[in-house]
Coordinates of C-alpha atoms in Angstrom, one line a residue:
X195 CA 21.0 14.6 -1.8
X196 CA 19.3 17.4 0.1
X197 CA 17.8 19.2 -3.3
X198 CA 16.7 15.5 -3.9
X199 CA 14.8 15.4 -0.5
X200 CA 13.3 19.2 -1.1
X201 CA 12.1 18.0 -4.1
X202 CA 10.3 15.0 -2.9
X203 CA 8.7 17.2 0.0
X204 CA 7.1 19.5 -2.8
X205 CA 5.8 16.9 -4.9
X206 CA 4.5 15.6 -1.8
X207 CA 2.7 18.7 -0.6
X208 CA 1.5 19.4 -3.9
X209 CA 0.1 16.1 -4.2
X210 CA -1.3 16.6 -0.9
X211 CA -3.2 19.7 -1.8
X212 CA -4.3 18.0 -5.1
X213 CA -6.3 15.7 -2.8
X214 CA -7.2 18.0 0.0
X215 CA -8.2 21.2 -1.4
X216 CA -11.3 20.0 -2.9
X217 CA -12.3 17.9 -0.6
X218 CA -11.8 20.9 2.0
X219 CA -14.3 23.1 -0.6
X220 CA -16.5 20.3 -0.7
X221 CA -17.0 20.4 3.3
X222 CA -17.1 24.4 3.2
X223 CA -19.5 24.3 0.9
X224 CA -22.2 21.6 2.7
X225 CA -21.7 23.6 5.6
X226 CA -23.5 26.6 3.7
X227 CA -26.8 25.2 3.7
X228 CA -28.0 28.6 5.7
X229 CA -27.0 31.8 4.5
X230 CA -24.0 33.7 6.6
X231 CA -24.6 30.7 9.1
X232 CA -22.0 27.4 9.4
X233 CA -24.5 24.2 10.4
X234 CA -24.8 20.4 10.1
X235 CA -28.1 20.3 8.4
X236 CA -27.3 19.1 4.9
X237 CA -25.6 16.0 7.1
X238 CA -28.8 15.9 9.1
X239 CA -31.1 15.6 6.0
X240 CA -29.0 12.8 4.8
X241 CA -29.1 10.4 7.2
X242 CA -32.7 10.7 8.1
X243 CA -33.4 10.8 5.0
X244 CA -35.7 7.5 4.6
X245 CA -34.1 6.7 1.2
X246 CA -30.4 7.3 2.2
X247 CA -31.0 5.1 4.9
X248 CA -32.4 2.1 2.5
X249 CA -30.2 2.5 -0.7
X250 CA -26.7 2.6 2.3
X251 CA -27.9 -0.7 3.7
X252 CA -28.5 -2.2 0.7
X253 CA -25.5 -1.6 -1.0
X254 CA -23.7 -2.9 2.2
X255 CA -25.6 -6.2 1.9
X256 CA -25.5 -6.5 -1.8
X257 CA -21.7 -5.5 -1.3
X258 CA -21.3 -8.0 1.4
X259 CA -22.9 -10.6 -0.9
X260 CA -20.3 -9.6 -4.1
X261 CA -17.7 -9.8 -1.2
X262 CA -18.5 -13.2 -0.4
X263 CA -19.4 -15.1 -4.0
X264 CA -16.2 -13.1 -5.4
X265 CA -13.7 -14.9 -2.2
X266 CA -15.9 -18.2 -3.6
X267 CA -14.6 -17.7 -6.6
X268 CA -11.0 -16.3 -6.7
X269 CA -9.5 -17.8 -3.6
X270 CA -9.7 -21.6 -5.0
X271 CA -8.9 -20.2 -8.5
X272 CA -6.3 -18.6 -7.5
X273 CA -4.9 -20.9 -5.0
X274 CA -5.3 -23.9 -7.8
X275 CA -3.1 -21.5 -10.4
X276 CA -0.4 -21.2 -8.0
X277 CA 0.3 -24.6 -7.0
X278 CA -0.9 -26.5 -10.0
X279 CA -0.8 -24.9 -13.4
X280 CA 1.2 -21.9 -13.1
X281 CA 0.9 -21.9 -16.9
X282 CA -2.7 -20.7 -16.7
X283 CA -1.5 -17.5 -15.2
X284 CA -1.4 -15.1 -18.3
X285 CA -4.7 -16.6 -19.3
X286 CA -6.1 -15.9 -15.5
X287 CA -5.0 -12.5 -15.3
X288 CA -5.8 -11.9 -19.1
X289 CA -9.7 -13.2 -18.2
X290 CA -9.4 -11.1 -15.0
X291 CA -8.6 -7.6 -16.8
X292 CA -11.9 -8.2 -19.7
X293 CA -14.1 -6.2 -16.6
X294 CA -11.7 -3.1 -16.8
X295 CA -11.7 -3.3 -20.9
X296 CA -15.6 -4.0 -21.2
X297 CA -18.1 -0.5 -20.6
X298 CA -20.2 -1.4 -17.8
X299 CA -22.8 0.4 -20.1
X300 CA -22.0 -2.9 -22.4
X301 CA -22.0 -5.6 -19.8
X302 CA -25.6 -4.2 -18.5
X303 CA -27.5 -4.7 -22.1
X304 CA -25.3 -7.8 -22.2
X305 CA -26.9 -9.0 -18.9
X306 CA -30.7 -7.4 -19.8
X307 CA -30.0 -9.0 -22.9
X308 CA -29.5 -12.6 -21.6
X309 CA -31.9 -12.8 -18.8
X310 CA -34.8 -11.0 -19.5
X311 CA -38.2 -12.1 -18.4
X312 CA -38.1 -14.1 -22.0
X313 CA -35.2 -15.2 -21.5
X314 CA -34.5 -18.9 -20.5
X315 CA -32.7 -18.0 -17.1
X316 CA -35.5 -14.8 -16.2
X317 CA -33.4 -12.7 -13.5
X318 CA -35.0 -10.0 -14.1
X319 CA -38.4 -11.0 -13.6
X320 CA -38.4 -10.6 -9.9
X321 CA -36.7 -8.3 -7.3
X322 CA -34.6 -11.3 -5.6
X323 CA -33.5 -12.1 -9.4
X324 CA -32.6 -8.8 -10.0
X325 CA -30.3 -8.4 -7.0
X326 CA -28.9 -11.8 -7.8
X327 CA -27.8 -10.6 -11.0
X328 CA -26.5 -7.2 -9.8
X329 CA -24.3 -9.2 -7.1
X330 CA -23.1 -10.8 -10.1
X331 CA -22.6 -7.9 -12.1
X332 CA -20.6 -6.4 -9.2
X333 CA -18.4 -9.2 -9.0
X334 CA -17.2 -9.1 -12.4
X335 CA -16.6 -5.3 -12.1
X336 CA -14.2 -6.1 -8.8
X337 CA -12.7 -9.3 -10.3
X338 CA -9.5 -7.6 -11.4
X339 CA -8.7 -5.9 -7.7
X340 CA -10.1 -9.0 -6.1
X341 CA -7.9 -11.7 -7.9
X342 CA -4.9 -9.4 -7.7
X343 CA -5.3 -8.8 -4.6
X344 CA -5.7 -12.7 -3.4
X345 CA -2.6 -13.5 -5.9
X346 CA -0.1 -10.8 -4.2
X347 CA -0.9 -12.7 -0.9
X348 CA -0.2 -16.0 -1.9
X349 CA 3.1 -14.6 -3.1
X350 CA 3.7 -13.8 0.4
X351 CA 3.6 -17.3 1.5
X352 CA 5.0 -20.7 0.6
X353 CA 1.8 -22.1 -0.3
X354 CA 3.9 -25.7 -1.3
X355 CA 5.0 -26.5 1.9
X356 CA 1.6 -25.2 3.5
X357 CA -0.1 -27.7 1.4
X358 CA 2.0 -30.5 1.7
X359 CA 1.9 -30.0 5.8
X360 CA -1.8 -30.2 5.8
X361 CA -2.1 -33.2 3.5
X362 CA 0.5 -35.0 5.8
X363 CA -2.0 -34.3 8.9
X364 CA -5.0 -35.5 6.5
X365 CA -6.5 -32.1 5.9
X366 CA -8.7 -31.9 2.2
X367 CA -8.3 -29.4 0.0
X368 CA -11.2 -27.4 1.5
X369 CA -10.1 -27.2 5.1
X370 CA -6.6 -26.4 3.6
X371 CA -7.7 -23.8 1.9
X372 CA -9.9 -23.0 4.5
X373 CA -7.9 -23.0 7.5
X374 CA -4.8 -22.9 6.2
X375 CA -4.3 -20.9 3.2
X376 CA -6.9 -18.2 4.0
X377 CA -5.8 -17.1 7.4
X378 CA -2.4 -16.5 6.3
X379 CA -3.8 -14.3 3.3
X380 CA -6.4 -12.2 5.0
X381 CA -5.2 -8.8 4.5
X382 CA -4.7 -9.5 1.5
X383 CA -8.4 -10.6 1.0
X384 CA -9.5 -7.6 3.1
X385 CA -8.1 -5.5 0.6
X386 CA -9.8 -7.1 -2.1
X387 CA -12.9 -6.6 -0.2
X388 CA -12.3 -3.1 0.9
X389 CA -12.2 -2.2 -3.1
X390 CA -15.2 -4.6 -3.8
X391 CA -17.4 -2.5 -1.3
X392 CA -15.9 0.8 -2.9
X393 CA -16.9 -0.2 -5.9
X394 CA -20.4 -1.3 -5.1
X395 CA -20.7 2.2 -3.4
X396 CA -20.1 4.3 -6.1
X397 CA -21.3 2.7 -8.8
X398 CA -24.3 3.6 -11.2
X399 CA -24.4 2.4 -14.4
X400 CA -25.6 -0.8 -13.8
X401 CA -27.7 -0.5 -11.3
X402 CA -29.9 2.3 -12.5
X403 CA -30.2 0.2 -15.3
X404 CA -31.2 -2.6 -13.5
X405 CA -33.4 -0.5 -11.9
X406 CA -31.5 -1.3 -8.5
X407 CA -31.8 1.7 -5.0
X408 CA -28.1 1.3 -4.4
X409 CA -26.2 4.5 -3.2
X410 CA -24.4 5.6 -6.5
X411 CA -28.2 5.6 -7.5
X412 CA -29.7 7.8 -5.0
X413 CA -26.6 10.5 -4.9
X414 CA -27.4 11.1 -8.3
X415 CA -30.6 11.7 -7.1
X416 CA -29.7 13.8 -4.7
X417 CA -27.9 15.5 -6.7
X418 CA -30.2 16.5 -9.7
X419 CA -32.7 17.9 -7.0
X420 CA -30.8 19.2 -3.9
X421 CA -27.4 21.9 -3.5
X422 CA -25.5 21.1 -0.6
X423 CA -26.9 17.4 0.3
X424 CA -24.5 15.9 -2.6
X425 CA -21.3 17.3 -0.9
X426 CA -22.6 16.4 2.6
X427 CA -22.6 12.4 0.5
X428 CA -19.4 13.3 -0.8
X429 CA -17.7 13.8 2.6
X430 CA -19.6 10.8 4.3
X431 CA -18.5 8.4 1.8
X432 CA -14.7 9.6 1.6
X433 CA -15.1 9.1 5.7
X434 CA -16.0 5.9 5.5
X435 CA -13.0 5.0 2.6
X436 CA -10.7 6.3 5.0
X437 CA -12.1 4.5 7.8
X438 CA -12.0 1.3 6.1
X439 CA -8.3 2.0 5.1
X440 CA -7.7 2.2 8.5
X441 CA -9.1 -0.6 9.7
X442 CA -7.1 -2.5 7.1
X443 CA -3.8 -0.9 8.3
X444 CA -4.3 -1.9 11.9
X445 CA -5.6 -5.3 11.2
X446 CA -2.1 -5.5 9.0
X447 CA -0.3 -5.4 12.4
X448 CA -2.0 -8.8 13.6
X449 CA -2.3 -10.9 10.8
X450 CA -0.2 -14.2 10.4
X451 CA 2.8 -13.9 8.0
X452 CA 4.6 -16.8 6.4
X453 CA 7.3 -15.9 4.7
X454 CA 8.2 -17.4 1.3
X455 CA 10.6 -20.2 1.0
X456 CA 11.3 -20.3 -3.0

């Protein structure tokens, strides 16, 4: 039993180190900006970097927008699945996985393809276009953490009973879903969104395509012009995962739970 316990501690430190090694090199390194001096000024040419600034906010708002149309979409899908036609559910999740088995680098030409400025729906003839089909591209990408995400908390509940209390008090299916089904699910949905929004931060494929300033976008900039600014990104954006973790963890204390009854 103890050599079983030793042995979990060293896969756990070595896991640890794994992880926290390079991102300790990373640090070290875009702290070297001066020669045989330790400073902030990679970090400080970052964030008042004009572009940094434009390319971080948008990809919050286009991720916000992915965020929202994605909870549109899965919530009632997902919702309707469980308490209607459980037999969809292989076909769901089957439809659900296509994002993680098609290249993005396929579903861009795909999309260019399709809505061109010839094309009979023209997306990509103007900027609002544009960032309407990247929201859309983004919430394809996130689809399979979103949905599984969403599913794994309406396993947590008994969304029957739920359902059939709200109709008795003459609730619709959108306020049930609304005010009922959603509030007891919403860690679960913020852990779909967290991964949404780390997916819209770090991605590139499509949106240099698309010819979109998101973040993923202008590190790679960054990165083909500049030393120590990338790993000054790198640390900001594994801060800011780890913040969000956190935030999910402690909002995981005060959500409501409803504990399953089948």
């Amino acid at each position: 039993m103890k050599q079983g316990k030793l042995w979990s501690w060293v896969i756990f430190i070595l896991g640890a180190l794994y992880f926290l090694v390079p991102l300790y090199a990373t640090f070290d390194f875009s702290l070297h900006i001066r020669r045989d001096h330790l400073s902030f000024d990679a970090y400080a040419n970052v964030l008042n970097d004009p572009r940094f600034q434009a390319a971080f906010s948008y990809s919050l708002i286009i991720g916000a927008a992915a965020i929202v149309v994605g909870l549109l979409l899965v919530v009632p899908a997902a919702y309707y699945v469980r308490l209607r036609a459980p037999h969809l559910r292989p076909i769901i999740e089957f439809i659900t996985l296509l994002p993680l088995i098609i290249p993005a680098i396929i579903l861009v030409f795909g999309y260019i393809r399709m809505y061109n400025t010839s094309s009979l729906i023209p997306l990509l003839g103007t900027n609002f276009g544009s960032d309407v089909l990247l929201t859309l591209a983004y919430v394809a990408l996130a689809l399979p953490y979103m949905y599984r995400a969403v599913d794994t908390g309406l396993r947590t509940i008994d969304v029957q009973t739920l359902t059939e209390a709200a109709n008795i008090l003459g609730a619709n299916q959108a306020t049930i879903i609304a005010r009922v089904i959603f509030p007891n699910i919403i860690v679960a949905v913020l852990s779909g969104a967290f991964l949404t929004l780390a997916i819209v931060i770090g991605e590139f494929t499509i949106a240099s395509l698309l010819n979109r300033q998101v973040f993923g976008v202008y590190m790679q900039n960054v990165g083909a012009n500049r030393a120590y600014e990338p790993s000054a990104l790198a640390v900001i954006s594994f801060v800011i995962t780890w913040g969000a973790m956190g935030m999910i963890q402690l909002l995981a204390r005060f959500a409501p739970k409803t504990a399953r009854l089948d």
